[in-house]
Short mmCIF file of C-alpha atoms in Angstrom, two decimals:
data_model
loop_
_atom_site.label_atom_id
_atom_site.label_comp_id
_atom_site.label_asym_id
_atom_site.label_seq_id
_atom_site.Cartn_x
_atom_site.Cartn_y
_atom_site.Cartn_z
CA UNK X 1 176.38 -65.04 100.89
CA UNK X 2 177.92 -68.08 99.25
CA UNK X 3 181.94 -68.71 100.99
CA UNK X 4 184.31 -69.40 98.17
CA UNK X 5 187.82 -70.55 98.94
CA UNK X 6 190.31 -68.85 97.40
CA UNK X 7 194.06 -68.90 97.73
CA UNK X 8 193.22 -64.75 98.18
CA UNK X 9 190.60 -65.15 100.90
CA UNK X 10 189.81 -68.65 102.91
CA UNK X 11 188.83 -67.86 106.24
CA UNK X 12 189.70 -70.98 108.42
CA UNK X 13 187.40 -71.61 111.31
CA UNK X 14 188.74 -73.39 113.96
CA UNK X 15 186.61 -73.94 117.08
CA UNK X 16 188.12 -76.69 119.31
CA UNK X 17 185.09 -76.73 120.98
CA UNK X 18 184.52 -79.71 124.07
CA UNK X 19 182.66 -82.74 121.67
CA UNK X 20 180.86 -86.00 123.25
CA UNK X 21 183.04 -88.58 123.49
CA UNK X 22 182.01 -91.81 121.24
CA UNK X 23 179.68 -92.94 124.47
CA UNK X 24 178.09 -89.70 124.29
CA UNK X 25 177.32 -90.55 120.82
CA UNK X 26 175.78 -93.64 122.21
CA UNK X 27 173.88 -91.84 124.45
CA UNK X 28 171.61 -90.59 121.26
CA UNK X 29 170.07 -93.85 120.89
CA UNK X 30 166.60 -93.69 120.46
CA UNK X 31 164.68 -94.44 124.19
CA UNK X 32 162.84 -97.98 124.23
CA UNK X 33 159.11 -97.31 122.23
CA UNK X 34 160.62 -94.93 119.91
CA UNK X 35 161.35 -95.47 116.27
CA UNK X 36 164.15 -94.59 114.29
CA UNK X 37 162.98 -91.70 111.21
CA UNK X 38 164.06 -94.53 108.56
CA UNK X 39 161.26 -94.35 105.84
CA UNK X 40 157.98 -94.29 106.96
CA UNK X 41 158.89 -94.46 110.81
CA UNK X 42 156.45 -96.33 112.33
CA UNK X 43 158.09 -99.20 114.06
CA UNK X 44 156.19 -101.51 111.91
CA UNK X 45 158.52 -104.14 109.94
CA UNK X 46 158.01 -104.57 106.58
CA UNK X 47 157.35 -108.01 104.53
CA UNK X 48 156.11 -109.50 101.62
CA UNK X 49 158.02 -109.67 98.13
CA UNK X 50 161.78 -107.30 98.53
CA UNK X 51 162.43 -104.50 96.36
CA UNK X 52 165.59 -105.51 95.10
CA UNK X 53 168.53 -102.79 94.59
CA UNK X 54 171.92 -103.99 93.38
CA UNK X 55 175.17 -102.16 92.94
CA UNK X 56 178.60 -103.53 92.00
CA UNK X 57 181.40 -102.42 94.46
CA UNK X 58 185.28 -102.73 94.65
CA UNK X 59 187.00 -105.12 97.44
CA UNK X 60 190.57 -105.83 97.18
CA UNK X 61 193.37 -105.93 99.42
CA UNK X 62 194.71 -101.85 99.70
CA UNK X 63 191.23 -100.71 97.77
CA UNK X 64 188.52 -101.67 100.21
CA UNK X 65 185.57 -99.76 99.68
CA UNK X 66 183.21 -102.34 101.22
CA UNK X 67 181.96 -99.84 104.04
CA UNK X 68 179.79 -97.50 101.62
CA UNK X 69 177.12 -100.26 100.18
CA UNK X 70 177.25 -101.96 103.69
CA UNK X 71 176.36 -98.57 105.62
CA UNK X 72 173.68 -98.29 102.83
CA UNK X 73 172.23 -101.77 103.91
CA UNK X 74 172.21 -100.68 107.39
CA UNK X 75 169.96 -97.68 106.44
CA UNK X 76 168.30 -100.47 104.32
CA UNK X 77 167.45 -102.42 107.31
CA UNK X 78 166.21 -99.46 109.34
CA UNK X 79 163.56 -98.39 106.67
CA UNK X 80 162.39 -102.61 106.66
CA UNK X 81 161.86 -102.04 110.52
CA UNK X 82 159.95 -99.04 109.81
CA UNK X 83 157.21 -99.99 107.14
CA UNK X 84 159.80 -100.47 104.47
CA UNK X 85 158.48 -99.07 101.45
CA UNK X 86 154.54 -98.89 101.47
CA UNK X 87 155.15 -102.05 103.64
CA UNK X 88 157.67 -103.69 101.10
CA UNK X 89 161.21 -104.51 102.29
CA UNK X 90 164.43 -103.33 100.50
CA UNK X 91 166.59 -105.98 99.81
CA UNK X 92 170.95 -104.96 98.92
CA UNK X 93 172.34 -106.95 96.60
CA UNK X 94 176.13 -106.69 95.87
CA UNK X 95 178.65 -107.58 93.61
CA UNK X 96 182.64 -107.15 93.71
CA UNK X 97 183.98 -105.77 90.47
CA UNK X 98 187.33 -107.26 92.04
CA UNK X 99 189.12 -104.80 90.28
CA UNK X 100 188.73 -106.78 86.96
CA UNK X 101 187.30 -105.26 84.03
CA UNK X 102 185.47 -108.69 83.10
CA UNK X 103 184.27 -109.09 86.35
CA UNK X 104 182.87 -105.41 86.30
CA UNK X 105 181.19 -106.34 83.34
CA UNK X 106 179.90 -110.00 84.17
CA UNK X 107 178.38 -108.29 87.95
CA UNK X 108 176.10 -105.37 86.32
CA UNK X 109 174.78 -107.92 83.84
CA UNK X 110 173.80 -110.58 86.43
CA UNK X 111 172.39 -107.86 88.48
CA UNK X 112 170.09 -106.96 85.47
CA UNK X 113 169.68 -109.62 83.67
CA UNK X 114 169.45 -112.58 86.80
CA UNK X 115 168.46 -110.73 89.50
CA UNK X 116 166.79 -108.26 87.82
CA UNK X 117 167.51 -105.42 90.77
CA UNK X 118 164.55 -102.27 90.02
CA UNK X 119 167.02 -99.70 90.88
CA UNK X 120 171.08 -99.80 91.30
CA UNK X 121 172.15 -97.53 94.19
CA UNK X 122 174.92 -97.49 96.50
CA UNK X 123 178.11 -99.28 94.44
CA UNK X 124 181.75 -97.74 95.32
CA UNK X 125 183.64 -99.22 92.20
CA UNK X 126 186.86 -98.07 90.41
CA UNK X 127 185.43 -99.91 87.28
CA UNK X 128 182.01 -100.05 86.89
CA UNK X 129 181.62 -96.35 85.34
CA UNK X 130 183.57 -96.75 82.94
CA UNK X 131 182.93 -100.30 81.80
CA UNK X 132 179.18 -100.09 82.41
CA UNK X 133 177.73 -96.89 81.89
CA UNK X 134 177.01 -97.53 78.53
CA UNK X 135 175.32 -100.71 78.82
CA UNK X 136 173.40 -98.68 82.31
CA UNK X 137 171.87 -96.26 79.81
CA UNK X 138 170.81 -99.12 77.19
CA UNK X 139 169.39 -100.65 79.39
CA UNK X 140 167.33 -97.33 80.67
CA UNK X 141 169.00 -97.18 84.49
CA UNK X 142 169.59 -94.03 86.20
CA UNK X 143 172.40 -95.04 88.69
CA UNK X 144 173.46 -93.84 92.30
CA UNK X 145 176.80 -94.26 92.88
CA UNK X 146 179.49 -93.15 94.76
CA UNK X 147 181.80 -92.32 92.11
CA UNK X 148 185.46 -92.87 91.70
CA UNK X 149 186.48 -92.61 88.44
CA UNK X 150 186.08 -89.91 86.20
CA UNK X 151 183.22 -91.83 84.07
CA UNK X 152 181.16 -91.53 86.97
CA UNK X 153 180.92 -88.16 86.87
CA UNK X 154 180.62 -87.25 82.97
CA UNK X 155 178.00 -90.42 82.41
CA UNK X 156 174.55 -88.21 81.86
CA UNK X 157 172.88 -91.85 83.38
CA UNK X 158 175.20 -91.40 86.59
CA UNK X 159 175.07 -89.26 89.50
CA UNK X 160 176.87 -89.55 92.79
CA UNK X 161 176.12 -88.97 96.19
CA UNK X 162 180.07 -87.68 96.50
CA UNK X 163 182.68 -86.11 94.54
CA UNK X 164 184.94 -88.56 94.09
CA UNK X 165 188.89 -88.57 94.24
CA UNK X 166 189.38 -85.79 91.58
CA UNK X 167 187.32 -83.05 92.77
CA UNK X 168 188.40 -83.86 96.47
CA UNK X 169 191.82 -83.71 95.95
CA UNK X 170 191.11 -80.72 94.21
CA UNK X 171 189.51 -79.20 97.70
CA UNK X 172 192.73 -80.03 99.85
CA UNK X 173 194.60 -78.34 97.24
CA UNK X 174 192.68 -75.39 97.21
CA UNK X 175 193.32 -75.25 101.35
CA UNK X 176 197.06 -76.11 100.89
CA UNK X 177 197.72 -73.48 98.41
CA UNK X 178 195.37 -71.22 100.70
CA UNK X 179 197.43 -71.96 104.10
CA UNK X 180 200.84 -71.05 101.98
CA UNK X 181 202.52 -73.67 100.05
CA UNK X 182 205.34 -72.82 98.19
CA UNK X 183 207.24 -73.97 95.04
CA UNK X 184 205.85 -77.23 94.54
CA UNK X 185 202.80 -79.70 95.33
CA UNK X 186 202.92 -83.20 95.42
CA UNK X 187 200.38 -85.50 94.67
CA UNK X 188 200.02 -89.33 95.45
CA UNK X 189 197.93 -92.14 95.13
CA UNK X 190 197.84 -95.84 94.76
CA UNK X 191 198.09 -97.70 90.93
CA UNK X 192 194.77 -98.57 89.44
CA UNK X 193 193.33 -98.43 86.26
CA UNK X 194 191.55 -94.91 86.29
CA UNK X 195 194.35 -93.49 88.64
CA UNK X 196 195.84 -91.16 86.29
CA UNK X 197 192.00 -88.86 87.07
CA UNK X 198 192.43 -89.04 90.56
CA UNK X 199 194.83 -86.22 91.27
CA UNK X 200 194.49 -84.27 87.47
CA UNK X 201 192.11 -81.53 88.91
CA UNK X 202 194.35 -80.92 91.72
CA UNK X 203 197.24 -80.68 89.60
CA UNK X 204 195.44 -78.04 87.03
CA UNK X 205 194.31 -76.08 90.00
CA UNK X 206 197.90 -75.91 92.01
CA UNK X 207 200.07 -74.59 88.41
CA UNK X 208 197.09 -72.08 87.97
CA UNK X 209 198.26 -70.44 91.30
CA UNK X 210 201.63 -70.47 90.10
CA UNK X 211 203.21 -73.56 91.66
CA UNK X 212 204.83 -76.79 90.30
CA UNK X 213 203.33 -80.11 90.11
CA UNK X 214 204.17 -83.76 90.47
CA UNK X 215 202.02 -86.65 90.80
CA UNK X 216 203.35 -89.80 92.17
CA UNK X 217 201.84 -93.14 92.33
CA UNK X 218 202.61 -96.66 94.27
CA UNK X 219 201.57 -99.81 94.34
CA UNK X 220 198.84 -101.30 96.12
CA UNK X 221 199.14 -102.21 99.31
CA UNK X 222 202.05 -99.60 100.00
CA UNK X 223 205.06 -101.90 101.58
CA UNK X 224 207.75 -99.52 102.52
CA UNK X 225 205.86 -96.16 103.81
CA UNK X 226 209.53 -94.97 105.34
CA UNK X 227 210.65 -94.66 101.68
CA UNK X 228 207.63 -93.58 100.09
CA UNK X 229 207.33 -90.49 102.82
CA UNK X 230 211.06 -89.51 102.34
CA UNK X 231 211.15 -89.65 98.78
CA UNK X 232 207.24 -87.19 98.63
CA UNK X 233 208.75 -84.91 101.21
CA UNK X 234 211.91 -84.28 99.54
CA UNK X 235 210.17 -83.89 95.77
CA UNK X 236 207.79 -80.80 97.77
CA UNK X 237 211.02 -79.29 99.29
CA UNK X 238 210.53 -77.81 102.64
CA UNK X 239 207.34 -75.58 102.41
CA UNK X 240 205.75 -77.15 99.89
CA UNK X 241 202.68 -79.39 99.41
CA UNK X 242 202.03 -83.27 99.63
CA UNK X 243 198.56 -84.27 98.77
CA UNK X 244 197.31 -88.27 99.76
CA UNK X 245 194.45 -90.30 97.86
CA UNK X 246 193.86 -93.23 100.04
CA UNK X 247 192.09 -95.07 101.86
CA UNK X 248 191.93 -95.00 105.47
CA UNK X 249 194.70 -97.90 105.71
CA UNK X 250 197.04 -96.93 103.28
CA UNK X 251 196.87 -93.04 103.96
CA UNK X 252 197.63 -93.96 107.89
CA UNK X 253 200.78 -95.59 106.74
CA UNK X 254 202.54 -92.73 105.16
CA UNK X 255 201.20 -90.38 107.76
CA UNK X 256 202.48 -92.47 110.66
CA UNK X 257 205.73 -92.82 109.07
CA UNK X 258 205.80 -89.19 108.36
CA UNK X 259 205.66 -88.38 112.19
CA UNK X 260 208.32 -91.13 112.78
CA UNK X 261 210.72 -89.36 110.06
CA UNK X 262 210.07 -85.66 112.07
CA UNK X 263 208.53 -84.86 108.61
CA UNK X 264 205.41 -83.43 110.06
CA UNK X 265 206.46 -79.77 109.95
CA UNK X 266 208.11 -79.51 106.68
CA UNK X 267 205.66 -79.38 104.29
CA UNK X 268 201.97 -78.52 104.24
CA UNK X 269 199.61 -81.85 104.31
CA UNK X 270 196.36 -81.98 102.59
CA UNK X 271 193.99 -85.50 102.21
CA UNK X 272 190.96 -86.42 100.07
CA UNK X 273 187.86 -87.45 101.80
CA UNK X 274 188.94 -90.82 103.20
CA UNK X 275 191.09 -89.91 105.93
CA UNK X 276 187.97 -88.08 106.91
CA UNK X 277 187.34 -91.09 109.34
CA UNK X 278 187.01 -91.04 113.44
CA UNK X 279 189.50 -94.07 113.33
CA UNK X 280 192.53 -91.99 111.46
CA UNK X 281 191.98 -88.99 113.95
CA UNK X 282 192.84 -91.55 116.84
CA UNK X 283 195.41 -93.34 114.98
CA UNK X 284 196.94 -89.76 114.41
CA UNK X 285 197.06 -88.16 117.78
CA UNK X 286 198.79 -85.13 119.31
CA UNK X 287 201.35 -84.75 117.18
CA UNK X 288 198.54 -84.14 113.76
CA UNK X 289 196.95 -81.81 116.15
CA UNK X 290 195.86 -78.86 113.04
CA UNK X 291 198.94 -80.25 110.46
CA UNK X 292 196.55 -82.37 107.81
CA UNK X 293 193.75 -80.99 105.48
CA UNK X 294 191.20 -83.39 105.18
CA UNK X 295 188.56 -82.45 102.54
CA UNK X 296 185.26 -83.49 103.70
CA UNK X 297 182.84 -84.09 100.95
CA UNK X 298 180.15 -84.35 104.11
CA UNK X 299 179.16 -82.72 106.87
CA UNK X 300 180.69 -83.37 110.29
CA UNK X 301 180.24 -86.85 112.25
CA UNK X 302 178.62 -85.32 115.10
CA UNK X 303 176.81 -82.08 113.33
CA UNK X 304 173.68 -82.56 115.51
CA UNK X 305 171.06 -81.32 112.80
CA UNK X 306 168.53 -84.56 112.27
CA UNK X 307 169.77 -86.52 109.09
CA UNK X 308 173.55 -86.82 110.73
CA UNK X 309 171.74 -87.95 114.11
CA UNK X 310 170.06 -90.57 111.96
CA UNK X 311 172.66 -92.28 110.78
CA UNK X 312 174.87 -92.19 114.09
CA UNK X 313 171.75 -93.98 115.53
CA UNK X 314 171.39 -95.92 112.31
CA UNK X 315 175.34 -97.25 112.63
CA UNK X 316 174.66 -98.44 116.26
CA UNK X 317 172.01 -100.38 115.98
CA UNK X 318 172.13 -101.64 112.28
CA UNK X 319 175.51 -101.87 110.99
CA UNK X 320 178.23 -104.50 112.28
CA UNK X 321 181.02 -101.61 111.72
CA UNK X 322 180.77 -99.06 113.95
CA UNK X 323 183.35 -96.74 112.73
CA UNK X 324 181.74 -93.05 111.55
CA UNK X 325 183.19 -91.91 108.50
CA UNK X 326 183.18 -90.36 104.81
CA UNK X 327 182.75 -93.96 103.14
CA UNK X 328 179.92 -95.04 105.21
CA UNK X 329 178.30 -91.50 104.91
CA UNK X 330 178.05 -91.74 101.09
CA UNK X 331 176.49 -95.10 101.57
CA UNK X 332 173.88 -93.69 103.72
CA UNK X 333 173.28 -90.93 101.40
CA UNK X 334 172.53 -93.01 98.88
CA UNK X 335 170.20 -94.67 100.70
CA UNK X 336 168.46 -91.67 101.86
CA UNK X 337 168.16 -90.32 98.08
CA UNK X 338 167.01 -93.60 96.78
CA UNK X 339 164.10 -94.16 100.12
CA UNK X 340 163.02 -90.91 99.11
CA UNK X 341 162.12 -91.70 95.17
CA UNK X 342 160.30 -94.83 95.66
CA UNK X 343 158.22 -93.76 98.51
CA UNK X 344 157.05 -90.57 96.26
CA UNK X 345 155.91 -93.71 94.01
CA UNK X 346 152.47 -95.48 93.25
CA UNK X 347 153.09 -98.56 95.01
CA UNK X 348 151.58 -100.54 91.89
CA UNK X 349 154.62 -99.21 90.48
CA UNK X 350 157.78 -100.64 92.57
CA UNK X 351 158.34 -103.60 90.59
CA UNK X 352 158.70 -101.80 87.04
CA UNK X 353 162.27 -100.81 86.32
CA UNK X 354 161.31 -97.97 83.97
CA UNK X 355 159.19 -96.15 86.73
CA UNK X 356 161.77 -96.42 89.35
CA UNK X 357 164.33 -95.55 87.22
CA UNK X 358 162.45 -92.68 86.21
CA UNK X 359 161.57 -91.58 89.76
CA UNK X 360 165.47 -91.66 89.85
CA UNK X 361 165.99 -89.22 87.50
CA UNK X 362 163.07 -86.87 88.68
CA UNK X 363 165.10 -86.28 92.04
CA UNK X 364 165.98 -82.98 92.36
CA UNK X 365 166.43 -80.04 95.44
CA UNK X 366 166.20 -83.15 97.72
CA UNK X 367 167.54 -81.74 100.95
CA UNK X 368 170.07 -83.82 104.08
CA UNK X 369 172.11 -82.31 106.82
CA UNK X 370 175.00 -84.26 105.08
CA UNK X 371 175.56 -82.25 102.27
CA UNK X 372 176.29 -78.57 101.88
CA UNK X 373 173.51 -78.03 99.38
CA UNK X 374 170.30 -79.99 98.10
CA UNK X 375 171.13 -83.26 96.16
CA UNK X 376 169.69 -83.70 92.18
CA UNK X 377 170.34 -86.19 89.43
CA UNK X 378 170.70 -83.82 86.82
CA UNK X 379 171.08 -85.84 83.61
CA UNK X 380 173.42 -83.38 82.62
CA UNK X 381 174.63 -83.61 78.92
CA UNK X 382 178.50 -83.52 80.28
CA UNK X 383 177.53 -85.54 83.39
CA UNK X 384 176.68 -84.64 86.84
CA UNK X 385 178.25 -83.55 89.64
CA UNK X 386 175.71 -82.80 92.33
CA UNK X 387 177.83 -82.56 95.28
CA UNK X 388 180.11 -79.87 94.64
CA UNK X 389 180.75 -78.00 97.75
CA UNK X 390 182.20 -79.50 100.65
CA UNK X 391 184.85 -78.44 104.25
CA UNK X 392 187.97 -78.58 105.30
CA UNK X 393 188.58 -80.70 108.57
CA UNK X 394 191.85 -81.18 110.62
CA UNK X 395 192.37 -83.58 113.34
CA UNK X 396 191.98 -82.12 116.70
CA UNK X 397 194.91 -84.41 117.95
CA UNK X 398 192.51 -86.78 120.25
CA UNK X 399 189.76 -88.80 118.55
CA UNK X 400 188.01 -86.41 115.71
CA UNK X 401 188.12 -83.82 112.74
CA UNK X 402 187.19 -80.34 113.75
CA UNK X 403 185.83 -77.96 111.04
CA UNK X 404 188.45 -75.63 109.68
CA UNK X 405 186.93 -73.88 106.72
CA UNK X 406 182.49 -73.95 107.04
CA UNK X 407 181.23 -74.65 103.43
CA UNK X 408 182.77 -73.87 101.04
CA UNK X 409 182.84 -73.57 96.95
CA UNK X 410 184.97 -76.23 94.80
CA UNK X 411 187.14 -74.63 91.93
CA UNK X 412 185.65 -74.81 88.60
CA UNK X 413 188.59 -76.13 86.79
CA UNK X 414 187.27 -78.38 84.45
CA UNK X 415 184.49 -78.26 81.47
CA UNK X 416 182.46 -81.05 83.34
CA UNK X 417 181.62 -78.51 86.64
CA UNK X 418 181.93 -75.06 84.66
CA UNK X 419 178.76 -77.01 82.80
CA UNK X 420 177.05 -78.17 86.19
CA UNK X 421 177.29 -74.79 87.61
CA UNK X 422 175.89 -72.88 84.62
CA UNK X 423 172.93 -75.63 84.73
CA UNK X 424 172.82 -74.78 88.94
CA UNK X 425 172.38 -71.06 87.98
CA UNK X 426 169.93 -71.72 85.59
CA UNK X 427 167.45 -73.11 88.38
CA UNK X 428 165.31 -76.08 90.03
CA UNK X 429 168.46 -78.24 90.83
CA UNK X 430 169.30 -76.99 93.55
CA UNK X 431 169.30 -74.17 96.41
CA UNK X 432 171.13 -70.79 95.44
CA UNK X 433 172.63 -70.77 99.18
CA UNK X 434 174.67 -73.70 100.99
CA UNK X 435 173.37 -76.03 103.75
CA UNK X 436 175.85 -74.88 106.26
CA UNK X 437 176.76 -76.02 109.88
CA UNK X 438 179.45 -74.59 111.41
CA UNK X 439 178.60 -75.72 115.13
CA UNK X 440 182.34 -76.14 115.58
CA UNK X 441 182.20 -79.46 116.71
CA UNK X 442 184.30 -82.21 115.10
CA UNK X 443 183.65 -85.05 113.28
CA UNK X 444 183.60 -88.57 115.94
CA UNK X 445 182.93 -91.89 116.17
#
């Protein structure tokens, strides 16, 4: 029976469960003779001409989002030492929108026009939906991302491998308002040009259940967390909400302050995906032990079901950044979803944009241990939002997030997913019933 979360009925699992330490997680390296199950999986590296895939990414100081595409590489370079594509290397090309709508522009037309990628998979930008969809779909791309603004997830061209900001946020307020806030929510996130999406759905959802709402953004990086904590705690007024949409560094900032203030306790915490990160459950500590809602828009870092194993062995031996997290999870993803479409291809047919693309579009049902329920395009009219049902985690005060919900169903609060679901219902997208671990192990790294 599908789980819906409801402010009614949300039944929070908790299992604190003893979980490998990060040299356990080492331990699952693949013995010496064995190959990795990137691609074809037969130890064999690939060569001749690359298959080139480009995507256009955001790097600034405060907004780093570098870790998705680069995880994505990693699985990249797995699948080359594993017959690549019918023998073919992958090759990642990259470009940083630098959060500059010129740049944005200038980056998807030198991936198309000069490099002249086949496919463009993997990019974590703040810009390039909405300054390049349109010029994507004339151009006859079906594009990958992990989405961030709210272009990337009503462009019928787009789909992503996440959520995104919006719908996440959305999913810690649905657990906050479940685990009793009162009177008010809270909202934050950092300035950008598309931040007035980021925290809308959450807001729509939290007055629907009869609470106030605020929204409150800073600048980029945050300087003065002491203030910015102080000033969020007091708008919620004890027993309230405060909601964070950050990034690992930035979200770690007001949280750590928050403990230094003794601020923990008086309202109810909830996080978007980001803070979903091994790294932030270590910075945290005892004294988070339970007290933040982390949405998850993946499965747990150490679920042990295949595709999760697979890219914990993938991170150690292929990508120069350890750390297991949300970020590099969508990157891997994307990778996965993308492996899968050109090796279901004639190989006569890797080098013509309008076959891969179509292969693209084709994917549907297409099944990983990282996400509740199968993955599809969609095309959708409205736009697509495949990944729509997601946990809960909360730090288990040592060095991971622990599952605190199973999976479960995100609001429909908005025309976009009232439109994907009715599609959903309507059959061959996806499975009727979610892909659900509840081991009740926590996420590491």
């Amino acid at each position: 029976m599908l789980r819906k979360l409801t402010a009614i009925a949300f039944v929070f699992v908790l299992v604190a469960a003893a979980c490998g330490s990060d040299d356990d997680m080492a331990d699952d390296d693949m013995a010496e003779g064995d190959h990795l199950a990137c691609g074809l999986g037969n130890g064999q590296q690939a060569t001749g001409e690359p298959i080139v895939i480009g995507n256009v990414t955001t790097s600034v100081p405060g907004i780093d989002f570098s870790t998705g595409p680069l995880m994505m590489k990693a699985f990249f370079d797995c699948v080359n030492a594993n017959g690549g594509i019918h023998g073919r290397p992958l090759e990642m090309v990259w470009e940083n929108d630098n959060l500059n709508p010129a740049d944005a522009a200038a980056a998807a037309r030198k991936l198309v026009e000069t490099d002249q990628v086949v496919a463009l998979a993997g990019g974590f930008s703040i810009l390039d939906c909405p300054v390049n969809a349109g010029y994507y779909e004339e151009q006859g791309y079906k594009v990958i991302v992990s989405g961030v603004p709210a272009e990337c997830f009503s462009s019928p061209n787009i789909a992503a491998t996440n959520m995104g900001p919006a719908y996440s946020a959305l999913g810690a307020a649905q657990a906050v308002v479940a685990k009793g806030a009162a009177g008010k929510v809270v909202t934050t996130t950092g300035i950008t040009p598309t931040s007035h999406y980021y925290n809308s759905l959450a807001g729509i959802y939290v007055q629907q259940h009869g609470l106030e709402w605020e929204d409150v953004q800073h600048e980029l990086p945050l300087s003065d967390a002491t203030s910015i904590v102080l000033d969020l705690v007091n708008r919620a007024g004890d027993g309230g909400g405060v909601i964070l949409n950050f990034t690992p560094p930035e979200g770690l900032k007001i949280l750590k302050a928050a403990e230094e203030q003794g601020l923990i306790d008086r309202v109810l915490w909830g996080s978007s995906t980001p803070l979903n990160d091994s790294s932030v459950a270590v910075a945290l500590g005892p004294a988070w032990e339970g007290n933040i809602n982390v949405n998850a828009e993946f499965s747990l870092l150490d679920d042990p079901r295949p595709d999760v194993e697979l890219y914990r062995q993938v991170t150690a031996q292929f990508n120069p950044d350890p750390t297991l997290g949300s970020f590099q999870q969508m990157g891997f993803v994307a990778g996965q979803i993308l492996v899968h479409a050109l090796l279901e291809m004639d190989p006569a047919d890797l080098d013509d944009p309008v076959a891969v693309n179509a292969a693209i579009g084709a994917v549907a049902n297409f099944e990983t241990d990282h996400l509740c329920k199968p993955w599809y395009f969609g095309g959708l009219p409205l736009g697509n939002v495949p990944n729509n049902w997601d946990y809960n985690v909360v730090p288990n005060g040592v060095d991971r997030m622990v599952d605190d919900s199973g999976c479960f169903e995100i609001a429909e609060v908005d025309p976009i997913l009232i439109a994907v679901r009715d599609a959903e219902r309507a059959g061959g997208l996806t499975a009727d019933e979610p892909n659900n671990w509840t081991g009740g192990l926590g996420s590491g790294g």
